[in-house]
Short mmCIF file of C-alpha atoms and ligand atoms in Angstrom, two decimals:
data_model
loop_
_atom_site.label_atom_id
_atom_site.label_comp_id
_atom_site.label_asym_id
_atom_site.label_seq_id
_atom_site.Cartn_x
_atom_site.Cartn_y
_atom_site.Cartn_z
CA MET A 1 16.10 77.87 189.20
CA THR A 2 16.27 74.11 189.80
CA SER A 3 18.13 72.96 192.90
CA GLU A 4 21.50 71.30 192.69
CA ARG A 5 21.34 67.49 192.58
CA ILE A 6 24.17 65.74 194.43
CA ALA A 7 24.63 61.99 194.80
CA VAL A 8 26.83 60.14 197.25
CA ILE A 9 27.61 56.55 196.30
CA GLY A 10 28.01 54.39 199.40
CA ALA A 11 26.05 54.52 202.65
CA GLY A 12 29.00 53.60 204.85
CA ILE A 13 30.07 55.91 207.65
CA ILE A 14 32.08 58.14 205.28
CA GLY A 15 29.44 58.46 202.54
CA LEU A 16 26.79 59.25 205.14
CA ALA A 17 29.00 61.81 206.90
CA VAL A 18 29.66 63.48 203.53
CA ALA A 19 25.97 63.58 202.58
CA ARG A 20 25.10 64.99 206.01
CA ARG A 21 27.76 67.70 205.65
CA ILE A 22 26.62 68.62 202.13
CA GLY A 23 23.15 69.18 203.59
CA GLN A 24 24.67 71.57 206.13
CA VAL A 25 26.73 73.63 203.68
CA ARG A 26 24.48 73.57 200.54
CA SER A 27 21.05 74.49 201.68
CA GLY A 28 18.51 73.68 199.01
CA ALA A 29 20.60 70.92 197.38
CA GLU A 30 18.79 67.66 196.59
CA ILE A 31 20.92 64.96 198.22
CA THR A 32 20.66 61.28 197.34
CA VAL A 33 22.70 58.52 198.98
CA LEU A 34 22.86 55.29 196.98
CA ASP A 35 23.87 51.89 198.34
CA LYS A 36 23.55 48.37 197.00
CA GLU A 37 22.75 46.98 200.48
CA ASN A 38 19.38 47.23 202.22
CA ILE A 39 20.84 48.73 205.40
CA VAL A 40 23.33 51.54 205.99
CA GLY A 41 26.87 50.74 207.15
CA ALA A 42 26.73 47.11 206.01
CA HIS A 43 30.44 46.65 205.28
CA GLN A 44 33.59 48.12 206.87
CA THR A 45 31.46 50.42 209.04
CA SER A 46 29.97 47.42 210.87
CA HIS A 47 33.03 45.17 210.78
CA ASN A 48 35.79 47.02 212.59
CA SER A 49 37.43 47.38 216.00
CA GLY A 50 35.23 50.24 217.18
CA VAL A 51 38.18 52.34 218.32
CA VAL A 52 38.10 56.13 218.22
CA HIS A 53 41.76 56.75 217.56
CA ALA A 54 43.56 59.72 219.07
CA GLY A 55 46.09 60.01 216.21
CA LEU A 56 49.32 58.69 217.73
CA TYR A 57 51.03 57.10 214.75
CA TYR A 58 50.23 59.16 211.72
CA LYS A 59 52.79 61.22 209.83
CA PRO A 60 52.45 64.81 211.09
CA ASN A 61 50.42 67.05 208.74
CA SER A 62 49.22 64.05 206.71
CA LEU A 63 45.47 63.91 206.08
CA LYS A 64 45.26 61.02 208.55
CA ALA A 65 46.98 63.01 211.29
CA VAL A 66 44.91 66.15 210.77
CA LEU A 67 41.53 64.54 210.11
CA CYS A 68 41.83 61.87 212.82
CA ARG A 69 42.58 64.50 215.46
CA ARG A 70 39.71 66.75 214.41
CA GLY A 71 37.40 63.81 213.66
CA SER A 72 37.85 62.27 217.10
CA VAL A 73 36.89 65.55 218.80
CA LEU A 74 33.85 66.04 216.52
CA LEU A 75 32.78 62.43 217.05
CA ARG A 76 33.03 62.72 220.82
CA GLU A 77 30.70 65.74 220.74
CA TYR A 78 28.36 64.06 218.25
CA CYS A 79 28.03 60.89 220.35
CA GLN A 80 27.33 62.98 223.45
CA GLU A 81 24.65 64.94 221.62
CA LYS A 82 22.97 61.80 220.22
CA GLY A 83 23.37 59.59 223.30
CA ILE A 84 25.56 57.06 221.43
CA LYS A 85 27.90 54.99 223.60
CA PHE A 86 31.36 56.55 223.78
CA ASP A 87 33.81 55.34 226.38
CA GLU A 88 37.26 56.87 226.85
CA CYS A 89 38.73 53.61 228.09
CA GLY A 90 42.32 54.55 227.11
CA LYS A 91 44.95 52.85 224.99
CA LEU A 92 48.26 51.39 226.08
CA VAL A 93 50.96 50.74 223.46
CA LEU A 94 53.46 48.25 224.84
CA ALA A 95 57.14 47.73 224.04
CA ILE A 96 58.47 44.30 224.87
CA ASN A 97 62.11 44.63 223.77
CA GLU A 98 64.74 47.26 223.04
CA SER A 99 63.93 47.57 219.33
CA ASP A 100 60.29 48.22 220.29
CA VAL A 101 61.50 50.96 222.63
CA ILE A 102 63.27 52.71 219.75
CA GLU A 103 60.05 52.59 217.72
CA LEU A 104 58.04 53.68 220.77
CA ASN A 105 60.27 56.77 221.05
CA ARG A 106 59.52 57.56 217.41
CA ILE A 107 55.77 57.16 217.96
CA GLU A 108 55.92 59.35 221.07
CA GLU A 109 57.63 62.05 219.03
CA ARG A 110 54.95 61.81 216.32
CA ALA A 111 52.13 61.75 218.85
CA LYS A 112 53.47 64.93 220.44
CA ARG A 113 53.65 66.62 217.05
CA ASN A 114 50.10 65.45 216.42
CA GLU A 115 49.11 67.03 219.77
CA VAL A 116 47.52 63.87 221.13
CA GLU A 117 45.72 64.86 224.33
CA GLY A 118 46.95 63.53 227.67
CA LEU A 119 49.64 61.25 226.19
CA ARG A 120 52.19 59.96 228.69
CA ARG A 121 55.11 57.58 228.84
CA VAL A 122 54.67 54.73 231.34
CA GLU A 123 57.13 52.39 233.07
CA PRO A 124 56.37 48.74 234.03
CA GLU A 125 54.84 49.67 237.39
CA ALA A 126 52.42 52.16 235.82
CA ILE A 127 51.64 49.63 233.07
CA ARG A 128 50.44 47.22 235.78
CA GLU A 129 48.33 49.92 237.38
CA ILE A 130 46.58 50.65 234.07
CA GLU A 131 46.33 47.05 232.85
CA PRO A 132 47.07 44.64 235.73
CA HIS A 133 47.47 41.58 233.46
CA ALA A 134 49.67 43.17 230.78
CA VAL A 135 53.46 43.19 230.53
CA GLY A 136 55.96 45.45 228.80
CA ILE A 137 59.29 47.14 229.47
CA ALA A 138 57.87 50.53 228.49
CA GLY A 139 54.62 51.93 227.21
CA LEU A 140 52.77 54.92 225.87
CA TYR A 141 49.38 55.67 227.37
CA SER A 142 46.70 57.62 225.53
CA PRO A 143 43.88 58.13 228.06
CA ARG A 144 41.50 59.78 225.56
CA THR A 145 41.51 56.97 223.00
CA ALA A 146 37.93 55.73 223.10
CA ILE A 147 35.51 53.10 221.87
CA THR A 148 32.14 53.64 220.27
CA ASP A 149 29.41 51.97 218.26
CA PHE A 150 30.21 52.92 214.63
CA PRO A 151 27.08 51.26 213.12
CA ALA A 152 24.95 53.37 215.52
CA VAL A 153 26.89 56.48 214.47
CA ALA A 154 26.19 55.64 210.80
CA ARG A 155 22.47 55.18 211.52
CA ALA A 156 22.40 58.54 213.31
CA TYR A 157 24.08 60.27 210.32
CA ALA A 158 21.42 58.64 208.07
CA ASP A 159 18.63 59.97 210.30
CA ASP A 160 20.16 63.47 210.11
CA ILE A 161 20.23 63.27 206.29
CA VAL A 162 16.58 62.25 206.08
CA ALA A 163 15.56 64.86 208.68
CA ALA A 164 17.24 67.51 206.51
CA GLY A 165 15.26 66.40 203.44
CA GLY A 166 17.84 64.07 201.83
CA ARG A 167 17.04 60.65 200.33
CA LEU A 168 18.51 57.24 201.04
CA VAL A 169 18.13 54.87 198.12
CA LEU A 170 19.09 51.46 199.48
CA GLY A 171 19.25 48.06 197.83
CA GLN A 172 20.20 49.64 194.48
CA GLU A 173 23.57 48.93 192.94
CA VAL A 174 25.37 51.57 190.89
CA LYS A 175 26.27 49.86 187.61
CA ALA A 176 27.68 52.71 185.49
CA ILE A 177 28.56 56.39 185.64
CA THR A 178 28.88 58.63 182.59
CA LEU A 179 30.12 62.21 182.46
CA ARG A 180 27.76 64.27 180.29
CA SER A 181 27.78 67.93 179.28
CA ASN A 182 24.65 68.47 181.39
CA GLY A 183 25.79 66.49 184.45
CA VAL A 184 26.78 63.06 185.69
CA ALA A 185 24.55 60.13 184.71
CA VAL A 186 24.43 57.31 187.24
CA LYS A 187 22.92 53.99 186.23
CA VAL A 188 21.25 52.44 189.26
CA SER A 189 19.77 49.01 188.68
CA GLU A 190 18.10 49.56 185.26
CA GLU A 191 17.36 53.26 185.67
CA GLU A 192 19.59 56.24 184.83
CA LYS A 193 19.58 59.29 187.13
CA LEU A 194 21.22 62.63 186.37
CA PHE A 195 23.16 64.57 189.01
CA ASP A 196 25.17 67.79 189.03
CA ARG A 197 27.87 66.32 191.27
CA VAL A 198 28.76 62.88 192.58
CA VAL A 199 30.93 61.77 195.49
CA ILE A 200 32.16 58.17 195.48
CA CYS A 201 32.61 56.61 198.94
CA ALA A 202 32.33 52.96 197.93
CA GLY A 203 34.83 51.36 200.31
CA LEU A 204 35.82 47.92 199.01
CA GLN A 205 34.56 48.82 195.52
CA SER A 206 35.95 52.38 195.44
CA ASP A 207 38.45 51.61 192.66
CA GLU A 208 35.86 49.85 190.47
CA ILE A 209 33.37 52.72 190.78
CA ALA A 210 36.01 55.42 190.19
CA GLU A 211 37.14 53.58 187.06
CA MET A 212 33.58 53.84 185.71
CA VAL A 213 34.15 57.62 185.50
CA GLY A 214 37.47 57.16 183.72
CA ASP A 215 39.71 57.46 186.78
CA ASP A 216 43.01 55.57 186.95
CA LYS A 217 43.16 51.91 187.89
CA GLU A 218 45.74 53.01 190.44
CA PRO A 219 45.51 52.57 193.37
CA ALA A 220 43.64 49.27 193.31
CA ILE A 221 41.85 47.92 196.34
CA VAL A 222 43.37 44.76 197.77
CA PRO A 223 40.98 43.26 200.33
CA PHE A 224 42.59 42.06 203.55
CA ARG A 225 40.41 40.10 205.96
CA GLY A 226 40.94 40.78 209.66
CA GLU A 227 39.77 38.00 211.98
CA TYR A 228 38.99 38.38 215.67
CA TYR A 229 38.75 36.08 218.66
CA ARG A 230 36.60 37.11 221.62
CA LEU A 231 37.38 36.61 225.31
CA VAL A 232 34.83 34.40 227.08
CA PRO A 233 32.82 36.46 229.63
CA ALA A 234 34.66 34.92 232.62
CA LYS A 235 37.93 36.38 231.27
CA HIS A 236 36.75 39.91 230.43
CA ASP A 237 38.65 41.29 233.41
CA LEU A 238 41.97 40.42 231.72
CA VAL A 239 41.62 43.68 229.77
CA LYS A 240 40.36 47.03 231.00
CA GLY A 241 40.80 49.18 227.89
CA LEU A 242 42.85 48.85 224.71
CA ILE A 243 46.23 47.09 224.59
CA TYR A 244 48.31 47.43 221.42
CA PRO A 245 51.74 46.25 220.32
CA VAL A 246 54.23 48.77 218.98
CA PRO A 247 53.43 48.70 215.24
CA ASP A 248 56.04 47.45 212.81
CA PRO A 249 56.75 50.46 210.55
CA ASN A 250 56.82 48.10 207.54
CA TYR A 251 53.37 46.70 208.36
CA PRO A 252 51.53 49.49 210.15
CA PHE A 253 48.13 47.75 209.99
CA LEU A 254 49.43 44.45 211.40
CA GLY A 255 49.57 43.65 215.08
CA VAL A 256 46.94 41.76 217.01
CA HIS A 257 45.58 43.90 219.83
CA PHE A 258 43.10 43.63 222.69
CA THR A 259 40.02 45.80 222.26
CA ARG A 260 37.27 46.38 224.78
CA ARG A 261 33.94 46.84 223.00
CA VAL A 262 31.00 49.01 223.97
CA ASP A 263 28.88 45.86 224.49
CA GLY A 264 31.25 44.90 227.34
CA GLY A 265 33.06 42.17 225.37
CA VAL A 266 36.78 42.07 224.56
CA ASP A 267 38.15 41.23 221.11
CA VAL A 268 41.60 39.90 220.29
CA GLY A 269 42.70 40.70 216.74
CA PRO A 270 42.53 41.45 213.92
CA ASN A 271 45.14 39.67 211.82
CA ALA A 272 45.46 40.45 208.08
CA VAL A 273 45.06 37.74 205.45
CA LEU A 274 44.27 38.20 201.77
CA ALA A 275 40.48 37.94 201.37
CA LEU A 276 39.46 35.72 198.46
CA ALA A 277 36.45 37.98 197.88
CA ARG A 278 36.04 41.71 198.46
CA GLU A 279 33.24 41.01 200.88
CA GLY A 280 34.73 37.71 202.04
CA TYR A 281 34.05 37.72 205.77
CA LEU A 282 34.37 33.94 206.04
CA ARG A 283 37.42 31.87 205.10
CA ARG A 284 35.28 29.90 202.65
CA ASP A 285 33.99 33.04 200.83
CA PHE A 286 35.46 33.04 197.36
CA SER A 287 34.85 35.19 194.30
CA PRO A 288 36.86 34.06 191.24
CA SER A 289 36.53 37.50 189.61
CA ASP A 290 37.62 39.42 192.73
CA LEU A 291 40.57 37.09 193.28
CA LEU A 292 41.64 37.22 189.65
CA GLU A 293 41.53 41.00 189.73
CA THR A 294 43.77 41.08 192.82
CA LEU A 295 46.24 38.56 191.41
CA ARG A 296 46.47 40.45 188.11
CA TRP A 297 47.21 43.80 189.76
CA PRO A 298 50.97 44.47 189.33
CA GLY A 299 50.95 46.28 192.67
CA PHE A 300 49.70 43.15 194.43
CA GLN A 301 52.29 40.98 192.65
CA LYS A 302 55.09 43.26 193.86
CA LEU A 303 53.61 43.41 197.36
CA ALA A 304 53.36 39.61 197.51
CA ARG A 305 56.96 39.12 196.27
CA LYS A 306 58.26 41.49 198.92
CA HIS A 307 56.17 40.38 201.87
CA TRP A 308 55.43 36.69 201.22
CA LYS A 309 56.99 35.57 204.51
CA MET A 310 54.73 37.89 206.51
CA GLY A 311 51.77 36.71 204.39
CA ILE A 312 52.47 33.07 205.25
CA SER A 313 52.86 33.88 208.93
CA GLU A 314 49.47 35.65 208.92
CA MET A 315 47.90 32.65 207.15
CA ILE A 316 49.29 30.27 209.78
CA GLY A 317 47.79 32.52 212.47
CA SER A 318 44.48 32.37 210.63
CA LEU A 319 44.48 28.57 210.54
CA SER A 320 45.81 27.97 214.06
CA LYS A 321 44.16 29.53 217.10
CA HIS A 322 47.23 28.67 219.18
CA GLN A 323 49.59 30.53 216.81
CA PHE A 324 47.21 33.49 216.62
CA LEU A 325 47.10 33.71 220.41
CA ASN A 326 50.87 33.29 220.79
CA ARG A 327 51.19 36.83 219.43
CA ALA A 328 48.62 38.12 221.91
CA ARG A 329 50.19 36.20 224.82
CA ILE A 330 53.34 38.32 224.49
CA TYR A 331 51.30 41.13 226.08
CA ILE A 332 49.07 39.08 228.41
CA PRO A 333 51.09 35.94 229.26
CA GLU A 334 48.34 34.27 231.29
CA LEU A 335 45.99 34.16 228.26
CA GLN A 336 44.98 30.53 227.53
CA ASP A 337 43.64 29.13 224.26
CA SER A 338 40.46 28.18 226.15
CA ASP A 339 39.92 31.83 227.17
CA VAL A 340 38.68 32.82 223.70
CA VAL A 341 36.11 31.80 221.12
CA ARG A 342 36.02 32.76 217.46
CA GLY A 343 34.67 36.28 216.92
CA GLY A 344 33.72 38.23 213.83
CA ALA A 345 35.80 39.44 210.90
CA GLY A 346 36.11 42.53 208.76
CA VAL A 347 37.60 43.18 205.32
CA ARG A 348 39.87 46.20 204.94
CA ALA A 349 39.71 48.16 201.69
CA GLN A 350 43.46 48.73 201.45
CA ALA A 351 44.58 50.66 198.38
CA VAL A 352 47.83 49.47 196.80
CA ASP A 353 49.78 51.50 194.24
CA ARG A 354 51.20 50.01 191.05
CA ASP A 355 54.69 49.90 192.59
CA GLY A 356 53.43 47.59 195.35
CA SER A 357 53.32 50.15 198.13
CA LEU A 358 50.39 50.26 200.51
CA VAL A 359 48.75 53.67 200.31
CA GLU A 360 49.19 55.02 203.80
CA ASP A 361 47.28 58.27 203.79
CA PHE A 362 43.65 58.94 202.92
CA ARG A 363 43.51 59.54 199.17
CA ILE A 364 40.90 61.50 197.23
CA HIS A 365 40.81 61.96 193.44
CA HIS A 366 39.10 64.85 191.60
CA LEU A 367 37.41 64.08 188.31
CA GLY A 368 35.60 67.25 187.33
CA LYS A 369 32.17 67.10 188.94
CA VAL A 370 33.02 63.79 190.57
CA LEU A 371 35.13 63.30 193.65
CA ALA A 372 36.30 59.80 194.56
CA VAL A 373 37.59 58.57 197.92
CA ARG A 374 40.24 56.05 196.84
CA ASN A 375 41.72 55.11 200.22
CA ALA A 376 40.02 55.46 203.58
CA PRO A 377 41.23 52.70 205.88
CA SER A 378 41.55 53.03 209.65
CA PRO A 379 41.16 55.63 211.22
CA GLY A 380 38.47 56.36 208.60
CA ALA A 381 35.53 55.77 210.93
CA THR A 382 37.08 57.94 213.66
CA SER A 383 37.75 60.68 211.10
CA SER A 384 34.40 60.51 209.28
CA LEU A 385 33.07 63.94 210.31
CA ALA A 386 36.39 65.64 209.53
CA ILE A 387 36.75 63.74 206.21
CA ALA A 388 33.28 65.04 205.36
CA GLU A 389 34.34 68.63 206.05
CA HIS A 390 37.47 68.15 203.95
CA ILE A 391 35.55 66.61 201.04
CA CYS A 392 32.96 69.40 201.02
CA ASP A 393 35.74 72.02 200.99
CA GLU A 394 37.29 70.24 197.98
CA LEU A 395 33.97 69.68 196.22
CA PHE A 396 32.81 73.28 196.34
CA LYS A 397 36.13 75.14 196.32
CA SER A 398 35.88 76.31 192.71
CA ASP A 399 32.36 77.75 193.21
C1 LIG B 401 39.03 44.99 210.44
C2 LIG B 401 38.88 46.49 210.46
C3 LIG B 401 39.13 47.21 211.64
C4 LIG B 401 39.00 48.60 211.65
N1 LIG B 401 39.11 49.27 212.83
C5 LIG B 401 38.88 50.60 212.86
C6 LIG B 401 38.87 51.30 214.10
O1 LIG B 401 38.99 50.71 215.17
N2 LIG B 401 38.69 52.65 214.08
C7 LIG B 401 38.52 53.34 212.90
O2 LIG B 401 38.41 54.56 212.93
N3 LIG B 401 38.50 52.69 211.71
C8 LIG B 401 38.64 51.34 211.68
N4 LIG B 401 38.58 50.67 210.49
C9 LIG B 401 38.39 51.44 209.25
C10 LIG B 401 36.93 51.87 209.07
O3 LIG B 401 36.05 50.79 209.29
C11 LIG B 401 36.79 52.42 207.65
O4 LIG B 401 37.72 53.47 207.48
C12 LIG B 401 35.39 52.99 207.37
O5 LIG B 401 34.38 52.12 207.79
C13 LIG B 401 35.26 53.28 205.89
O6 LIG B 401 33.94 53.68 205.66
P1 LIG B 401 33.39 53.77 204.18
O7 LIG B 401 32.08 54.44 204.27
O8 LIG B 401 34.45 54.35 203.31
O9 LIG B 401 33.28 52.25 203.70
P2 LIG B 401 32.16 51.14 203.93
O10 LIG B 401 31.66 51.15 205.32
O11 LIG B 401 32.77 49.86 203.46
O12 LIG B 401 30.99 51.59 202.97
C14 LIG B 401 31.09 51.55 201.58
C15 LIG B 401 29.67 51.35 201.03
O13 LIG B 401 29.69 51.44 199.60
C16 LIG B 401 28.69 50.57 199.11
N5 LIG B 401 28.91 50.25 197.70
C17 LIG B 401 30.00 49.67 197.15
N6 LIG B 401 29.81 49.49 195.83
C18 LIG B 401 28.58 49.97 195.53
C19 LIG B 401 27.82 50.06 194.32
N7 LIG B 401 28.27 49.60 193.13
N8 LIG B 401 26.58 50.61 194.37
C20 LIG B 401 26.09 51.08 195.54
N9 LIG B 401 26.77 51.00 196.72
C21 LIG B 401 28.01 50.47 196.71
C22 LIG B 401 28.83 49.35 200.02
O14 LIG B 401 27.67 48.54 199.99
C23 LIG B 401 29.11 49.98 201.37
O15 LIG B 401 27.91 50.14 202.13
C24 LIG B 401 38.68 49.29 210.45
C25 LIG B 401 38.41 48.57 209.28
C26 LIG B 401 38.47 47.18 209.29
C27 LIG B 401 38.10 46.44 208.05
#
């Protein structure tokens, strides 16, 4: 009997976690991970905030709520086992006015239902004890929210795959996928390879790859760039852990925050501006075909009509350091423009439905022998090990 051949498209943190898990539950399977880049974790995995979320905000019983909670526990254990930096520096969510307090109450309720460990409500005095330079009229403190090095986690998953006999095929772009009676044919560069099952974890290209197998256009990926500033070393002591605003329920992924990094630095950001290319990390990066695709997507057109004011405000913040920092200064008033320098940027693969709504939860589509991850934004990196368990349960459930 020949062994089962399974391919995972995408060597980001989710694809690698899935391939690693398949190796654990399907002994004897031939596992191949394909990526167009020459290194693992080249895109979202290496361009994010590095926060291991505790699961405060997510709708109870949603995939995000369940998989973030389990994923954060699994990741903590994994990092300990592998000696990867993992620092439970804690997260403070700050309310600065009465309407924030109402939203903070709602988040506290959700966080309790999500069984977030150690969560507590804090008053201004306790806020100052946790973060001496921050202000707020009320706060929620999550002491177990942590930071880690997600690219190092991805590299460790890749090592596990290879150690278990799997293959990483890097620098090879998947150009086509065809469902055949005898399997799934994947065209990589100019060669065609046949697999019994395929899992698509292609991040910013997840919609394009899923469409190759005949999946719906919906939801389409709309790339949003998130830009960061970085505190100069002399100002690192302004922030001890993680300081977040109360999220606006209409724009859950917006809200510039302060993030301590495992390298000792502190980032301020990210904002969210439309990226003019799916992998457009710089403002000047521009892909006519990517942009045209976004502009043509009815979901994007509806989103833009509804939220154009917020879009313009984010663009102003992108162009003006002072405006960007004005939003951060609400939480740390002594922050000066000269305290930061430009940092990196990431591009979020945010799925948008045809009706213009942002897909909130993780979304996975089944297409016979192919399974496609269609939306895995934050807390996707935190949840990677739990997403992998979930995907393997789905992939093999009919066996
Ligand atoms: C600005 C920002 C901040 C974030 N902050 C956090 C955070 O603090 N905590 C958290 O948990 N999550 C965070 N996230 C989310 C997290 O980064 C993602 O959920 C996670 O990285 C998704 O992993 P992935 O493997 O799906 O995607 P990716 O890491 O993007 O990997 C997808 C891979 O698919 C490959 N690929 C695409 N097309 C092809 C093709 N045709 N052929 C071969 N390979 C292909 C790409 O090269 C890429 O390597 C953040 C994301 C961003 C952008």
